[in-house]
Amino acid sequence: MSTFFADGMTIARRNLIKIKRVPDLLIFATLQPIMFVLLFGFVFGSLAGDGDAAGYREFMMAGIFAQTIIFGATITGAGMAEDMQKGVIDRFRTLPMHPGAVLFGRTLADVANNLLVLVVMSLTGLAVGWRLRDGAVNALIAYGLMLLFAYAFSWVMAFIGLKVRAPEIVNNAAFMVIFPATFIADTFVPGRSLPGVLKTISGWNPVSSITLVAREHFGNLFALQPPGTSRGQLEAATKYTWALQHAELYTLIWIVVMLAVFVPLSIRAYSRAVGK
């Protein structure tokens, strides 16, 4: 077990050093979330929220966090596919290391990348008027749950990366699935305002639950409160499914399920790929 963690930390350092040597990766990883915050905050904010642009900026920050960390997890899949394509995995095969150490190190490095992105986005959000209204401890809980969710999702993407032939396939496939999943959710518009089937999908979408958890812990749940609506009425309308009524539990269930299913699947796929 100690070898597993030691080897995993070595692989994590290798991936972090790669970012240092290719600064373009870091630059675009940080510029994209800044662009999202400014675009959604000022362009969409002027059209949404009953004219309450400042309220909308507070409302949408949790949604942008959720979308960004989920898209950030695709780096794991693309990285694994690239290593497979370039023969890096073949080099690892000659080393006496645990099969899961490569995957553990890869996913761990991407947690560090997501942490940096969250810091940059938070600073940008604070600059445009977003505020943490429920204390530092609750904010740290929100950040921790988002990083844990992103880490679990990284294992899903690692499995996909080991099954495809090129990094471009990972990006294209991820975009087709993740993009609608992050928009048919309580991210950029209130899920309660969606029509029919879309509202039901949003209510059970884990992206909605992690967004709601973050929004509650940031103290932004009532940032976009329609005129004439009490806080009790708004909370009841927002939590219209069991998943949203128990958002933290539902999110943790998804995290456990993703790890329980895709950690062994990914390790098995890696072992087959390297012939171990």
CSV table of C-alpha atoms in Angstrom, one decimal:
chain,number,residue,atom,x,y,z
A,1,MET,CA,0.0,0.0,0.0
A,2,SER,CA,2.9,2.4,0.8
A,3,THR,CA,4.3,1.6,-2.6
A,4,PHE,CA,1.0,2.5,-4.2
A,5,PHE,CA,0.9,5.9,-2.6
A,6,ALA,CA,4.6,6.6,-3.1
A,7,ASP,CA,4.3,5.7,-6.8
A,8,GLY,CA,1.1,7.7,-7.1
A,9,MET,CA,2.8,10.8,-5.7
A,10,THR,CA,5.6,10.4,-8.1
A,11,ILE,CA,3.2,10.3,-11.0
A,12,ALA,CA,1.3,13.3,-9.6
A,13,ARG,CA,4.6,15.2,-9.5
A,14,ARG,CA,5.4,14.2,-13.1
A,15,ASN,CA,2.0,15.6,-14.2
A,16,LEU,CA,2.5,18.8,-12.2
A,17,ILE,CA,6.0,19.3,-13.7
A,18,LYS,CA,4.5,18.9,-17.1
A,19,ILE,CA,2.2,21.9,-16.4
A,20,LYS,CA,5.3,23.9,-15.3
A,21,ARG,CA,7.2,23.0,-18.5
A,22,VAL,CA,4.2,23.7,-20.7
A,23,PRO,CA,2.9,27.0,-19.2
A,24,ASP,CA,0.2,27.3,-22.0
A,25,LEU,CA,-1.7,24.6,-20.1
A,26,LEU,CA,-1.8,26.7,-17.0
A,27,ILE,CA,-2.6,29.9,-18.8
A,28,PHE,CA,-5.6,28.6,-20.7
A,29,ALA,CA,-6.8,26.7,-17.6
A,30,THR,CA,-7.0,29.9,-15.7
A,31,LEU,CA,-8.1,32.3,-18.5
A,32,GLN,CA,-11.2,30.1,-19.3
A,33,PRO,CA,-12.8,30.4,-15.9
A,34,ILE,CA,-12.2,34.1,-15.8
A,35,MET,CA,-13.9,34.4,-19.2
A,36,PHE,CA,-16.9,32.4,-17.9
A,37,VAL,CA,-17.3,34.5,-14.8
A,38,LEU,CA,-17.2,37.8,-16.8
A,39,LEU,CA,-19.3,36.5,-19.7
A,40,PHE,CA,-22.1,35.0,-17.6
A,41,GLY,CA,-21.9,37.8,-14.9
A,42,PHE,CA,-22.2,40.8,-17.2
A,43,VAL,CA,-23.7,39.5,-20.5
A,44,PHE,CA,-26.3,37.0,-19.1
A,45,GLY,CA,-26.6,39.0,-15.9
A,46,SER,CA,-28.1,41.9,-17.8
A,47,LEU,CA,-30.8,39.6,-19.2
A,48,ALA,CA,-31.7,37.5,-16.2
A,49,GLY,CA,-32.9,37.7,-12.7
A,50,ASP,CA,-35.7,40.3,-13.1
A,51,GLY,CA,-33.1,43.0,-13.8
A,52,ASP,CA,-31.1,42.1,-10.7
A,53,ALA,CA,-27.7,41.7,-12.3
A,54,ALA,CA,-25.8,41.8,-9.0
A,55,GLY,CA,-28.1,39.1,-7.6
A,56,TYR,CA,-27.6,37.0,-10.7
A,57,ARG,CA,-23.8,37.2,-10.4
A,58,GLU,CA,-24.1,35.7,-6.9
A,59,PHE,CA,-26.5,33.1,-8.1
A,60,MET,CA,-24.5,31.9,-11.0
A,61,MET,CA,-21.1,31.6,-9.3
A,62,ALA,CA,-21.9,28.2,-7.8
A,63,GLY,CA,-23.0,27.0,-11.2
A,64,ILE,CA,-19.8,28.2,-12.9
A,65,PHE,CA,-17.8,26.5,-10.3
A,66,ALA,CA,-19.6,23.2,-10.9
A,67,GLN,CA,-19.4,23.4,-14.7
A,68,THR,CA,-15.7,24.3,-14.6
A,69,ILE,CA,-14.5,21.5,-12.3
A,70,ILE,CA,-16.5,18.9,-14.3
A,71,PHE,CA,-15.0,20.1,-17.5
A,72,GLY,CA,-11.7,20.2,-15.8
A,73,ALA,CA,-12.0,16.5,-15.0
A,74,THR,CA,-11.8,15.8,-18.8
A,75,ILE,CA,-8.1,16.6,-18.5
A,76,THR,CA,-7.6,13.3,-16.8
A,77,GLY,CA,-9.2,11.4,-19.7
A,78,ALA,CA,-7.3,13.4,-22.4
A,79,GLY,CA,-4.1,13.0,-20.4
A,80,MET,CA,-4.5,9.2,-20.2
A,81,ALA,CA,-5.4,8.9,-23.9
A,82,GLU,CA,-2.4,11.1,-24.8
A,83,ASP,CA,0.0,8.9,-22.7
A,84,MET,CA,-1.4,5.8,-24.4
A,85,GLN,CA,-1.0,7.3,-27.8
A,86,LYS,CA,2.6,8.5,-27.2
A,87,GLY,CA,3.8,5.3,-25.6
A,88,VAL,CA,4.3,6.7,-22.1
A,89,ILE,CA,2.2,4.0,-20.6
A,90,ASP,CA,4.5,1.4,-22.3
A,91,ARG,CA,7.4,2.9,-20.4
A,92,PHE,CA,5.5,2.7,-17.1
A,93,ARG,CA,4.9,-1.0,-17.9
A,94,THR,CA,8.6,-1.7,-17.5
A,95,LEU,CA,8.6,-0.2,-14.0
A,96,PRO,CA,7.8,-2.2,-10.8
A,97,MET,CA,4.8,-0.1,-9.8
A,98,HIS,CA,1.2,-0.8,-8.8
A,99,PRO,CA,-1.2,-0.6,-11.8
A,100,GLY,CA,-3.4,1.9,-9.9
A,101,ALA,CA,-0.6,4.2,-9.0
A,102,VAL,CA,-0.5,5.8,-12.5
A,103,LEU,CA,-4.2,6.5,-12.3
A,104,PHE,CA,-4.1,7.7,-8.7
A,105,GLY,CA,-1.3,10.1,-9.5
A,106,ARG,CA,-3.0,11.4,-12.6
A,107,THR,CA,-6.3,12.1,-10.8
A,108,LEU,CA,-4.5,13.6,-7.8
A,109,ALA,CA,-2.6,16.0,-10.1
A,110,ASP,CA,-5.9,17.2,-11.6
A,111,VAL,CA,-7.3,17.9,-8.1
A,112,ALA,CA,-4.4,20.4,-7.7
A,113,ASN,CA,-5.3,21.9,-11.1
A,114,ASN,CA,-8.9,22.2,-10.1
A,115,LEU,CA,-7.9,23.8,-6.8
A,116,LEU,CA,-6.0,26.5,-8.7
A,117,VAL,CA,-8.9,27.1,-11.0
A,118,LEU,CA,-11.3,27.5,-8.1
A,119,VAL,CA,-8.9,30.0,-6.5
A,120,VAL,CA,-8.7,32.1,-9.7
A,121,MET,CA,-12.5,31.9,-10.2
A,122,SER,CA,-13.2,32.9,-6.6
A,123,LEU,CA,-10.9,36.0,-6.9
A,124,THR,CA,-12.6,37.0,-10.2
A,125,GLY,CA,-16.0,36.5,-8.6
A,126,LEU,CA,-15.1,38.6,-5.6
A,127,ALA,CA,-14.0,41.3,-8.0
A,128,VAL,CA,-17.3,41.4,-9.8
A,129,GLY,CA,-19.4,41.5,-6.6
A,130,TRP,CA,-19.8,37.9,-5.5
A,131,ARG,CA,-19.6,37.4,-1.8
A,132,LEU,CA,-19.3,34.5,0.7
A,133,ARG,CA,-22.2,35.3,3.0
A,134,ASP,CA,-22.1,32.2,5.3
A,135,GLY,CA,-18.6,32.3,6.8
A,136,ALA,CA,-15.3,30.8,5.9
A,137,VAL,CA,-16.0,27.3,7.3
A,138,ASN,CA,-19.1,26.8,5.2
A,139,ALA,CA,-17.2,28.1,2.1
A,140,LEU,CA,-14.4,25.5,2.8
A,141,ILE,CA,-17.0,22.8,3.0
A,142,ALA,CA,-18.4,23.8,-0.4
A,143,TYR,CA,-15.0,23.9,-2.0
A,144,GLY,CA,-14.1,20.5,-0.4
A,145,LEU,CA,-17.2,18.8,-1.7
A,146,MET,CA,-16.7,20.3,-5.2
A,147,LEU,CA,-13.1,19.0,-5.3
A,148,LEU,CA,-14.2,15.6,-4.1
A,149,PHE,CA,-17.0,15.4,-6.7
A,150,ALA,CA,-14.5,16.5,-9.4
A,151,TYR,CA,-12.0,13.9,-8.2
A,152,ALA,CA,-14.6,11.1,-8.4
A,153,PHE,CA,-15.6,12.3,-11.9
A,154,SER,CA,-11.9,12.2,-12.9
A,155,TRP,CA,-12.0,8.4,-12.5
A,156,VAL,CA,-14.9,8.3,-14.9
A,157,MET,CA,-12.9,10.2,-17.5
A,158,ALA,CA,-9.7,8.1,-16.8
A,159,PHE,CA,-11.7,5.0,-17.8
A,160,ILE,CA,-12.9,6.7,-20.9
A,161,GLY,CA,-9.4,7.9,-21.7
A,162,LEU,CA,-8.1,4.3,-21.5
A,163,LYS,CA,-10.8,3.1,-23.9
A,164,VAL,CA,-10.4,5.5,-26.7
A,165,ARG,CA,-7.6,5.9,-29.3
A,166,ALA,CA,-7.0,9.6,-29.2
A,167,PRO,CA,-7.3,12.6,-26.8
A,168,GLU,CA,-9.5,14.4,-29.3
A,169,ILE,CA,-12.1,11.7,-28.9
A,170,VAL,CA,-12.2,12.3,-25.2
A,171,ASN,CA,-12.8,16.0,-25.6
A,172,ASN,CA,-15.5,15.6,-28.2
A,173,ALA,CA,-17.3,12.8,-26.3
A,174,ALA,CA,-17.1,14.7,-23.0
A,175,PHE,CA,-18.4,17.9,-24.6
A,176,MET,CA,-21.4,16.1,-26.1
A,177,VAL,CA,-22.4,14.7,-22.6
A,178,ILE,CA,-21.1,17.2,-20.1
A,179,PHE,CA,-22.3,20.4,-21.9
A,180,PRO,CA,-26.0,19.5,-21.8
A,181,ALA,CA,-25.6,18.0,-18.3
A,182,THR,CA,-24.3,21.2,-16.9
A,183,PHE,CA,-26.9,23.4,-18.6
A,184,ILE,CA,-30.0,21.2,-17.9
A,185,ALA,CA,-29.4,21.8,-14.2
A,186,ASP,CA,-29.7,24.5,-11.5
A,187,THR,CA,-26.5,26.1,-12.7
A,188,PHE,CA,-27.2,29.3,-14.8
A,189,VAL,CA,-31.0,29.4,-14.5
A,190,PRO,CA,-33.2,28.2,-11.7
A,191,GLY,CA,-34.1,24.6,-12.3
A,192,ARG,CA,-37.6,25.3,-11.1
A,193,SER,CA,-38.2,27.6,-14.1
A,194,LEU,CA,-37.5,24.8,-16.6
A,195,PRO,CA,-40.4,23.3,-18.5
A,196,GLY,CA,-41.8,19.7,-17.9
A,197,VAL,CA,-39.2,16.9,-18.5
A,198,LEU,CA,-36.3,19.3,-18.3
A,199,LYS,CA,-37.3,20.4,-14.8
A,200,THR,CA,-37.4,16.7,-13.8
A,201,ILE,CA,-34.0,16.0,-15.3
A,202,SER,CA,-32.6,19.1,-13.6
A,203,GLY,CA,-34.1,18.0,-10.2
A,204,TRP,CA,-32.3,14.7,-10.3
A,205,ASN,CA,-29.1,15.9,-12.0
A,206,PRO,CA,-26.1,15.5,-9.7
A,207,VAL,CA,-24.8,18.8,-11.2
A,208,SER,CA,-27.8,20.5,-9.7
A,209,SER,CA,-27.2,18.9,-6.3
A,210,ILE,CA,-23.5,19.9,-6.1
A,211,THR,CA,-24.4,23.4,-7.3
A,212,LEU,CA,-27.1,23.7,-4.7
A,213,VAL,CA,-24.8,22.5,-1.9
A,214,ALA,CA,-22.2,25.1,-2.9
A,215,ARG,CA,-24.8,27.8,-3.2
A,216,GLU,CA,-26.2,27.1,0.3
A,217,HIS,CA,-22.8,27.0,1.9
A,218,PHE,CA,-21.7,30.2,0.2
A,219,GLY,CA,-24.9,31.8,1.5
A,220,ASN,CA,-26.1,32.6,-2.0
A,221,LEU,CA,-29.3,30.5,-2.1
A,222,PHE,CA,-31.6,33.6,-1.9
A,223,ALA,CA,-29.4,35.8,-4.1
A,224,LEU,CA,-32.0,35.7,-6.9
A,225,GLN,CA,-35.3,36.1,-5.1
A,226,PRO,CA,-38.3,37.0,-7.3
A,227,PRO,CA,-40.3,40.0,-6.0
A,228,GLY,CA,-43.1,39.0,-3.7
A,229,THR,CA,-41.6,35.6,-2.9
A,230,SER,CA,-40.7,34.8,0.7
A,231,ARG,CA,-37.5,32.9,1.5
A,232,GLY,CA,-39.5,29.9,2.7
A,233,GLN,CA,-41.5,29.8,-0.6
A,234,LEU,CA,-38.3,30.2,-2.6
A,235,GLU,CA,-36.5,27.4,-0.7
A,236,ALA,CA,-39.5,25.1,-1.2
A,237,ALA,CA,-39.7,25.9,-4.9
A,238,THR,CA,-35.9,25.3,-5.3
A,239,LYS,CA,-35.9,22.0,-3.5
A,240,TYR,CA,-38.6,20.3,-5.5
A,241,THR,CA,-37.2,16.8,-5.6
A,242,TRP,CA,-35.8,14.4,-3.0
A,243,ALA,CA,-32.3,14.9,-4.5
A,244,LEU,CA,-32.4,18.6,-3.9
A,245,GLN,CA,-34.0,18.3,-0.5
A,246,HIS,CA,-31.1,16.1,0.5
A,247,ALA,CA,-28.5,17.7,-1.8
A,248,GLU,CA,-25.4,16.9,0.3
A,249,LEU,CA,-26.4,13.3,0.8
A,250,TYR,CA,-27.3,12.9,-2.9
A,251,THR,CA,-24.0,14.4,-3.9
A,252,LEU,CA,-22.1,12.1,-1.6
A,253,ILE,CA,-24.0,9.1,-2.9
A,254,TRP,CA,-22.9,10.0,-6.5
A,255,ILE,CA,-19.3,10.4,-5.3
A,256,VAL,CA,-19.3,7.0,-3.7
A,257,VAL,CA,-20.9,5.3,-6.6
A,258,MET,CA,-18.5,6.9,-9.2
A,259,LEU,CA,-15.5,5.8,-7.1
A,260,ALA,CA,-16.8,2.4,-6.3
A,261,VAL,CA,-17.6,1.7,-10.0
A,262,PHE,CA,-14.9,3.4,-12.0
A,263,VAL,CA,-11.8,3.0,-9.8
A,264,PRO,CA,-11.8,-0.8,-10.2
A,265,LEU,CA,-12.9,-0.5,-13.9
A,266,SER,CA,-10.1,2.0,-14.6
A,267,ILE,CA,-7.4,-0.1,-12.9
A,268,ARG,CA,-8.6,-3.2,-14.8
A,269,ALA,CA,-8.6,-1.2,-18.1
A,270,TYR,CA,-5.1,0.0,-17.3
A,271,SER,CA,-3.8,-3.4,-16.4
A,272,ARG,CA,-5.1,-4.8,-19.7
A,273,ALA,CA,-3.6,-1.9,-21.6
A,274,VAL,CA,-0.1,-2.5,-20.2
A,275,GLY,CA,-0.5,-6.3,-20.3
A,276,LYS,CA,-0.3,-6.8,-16.5
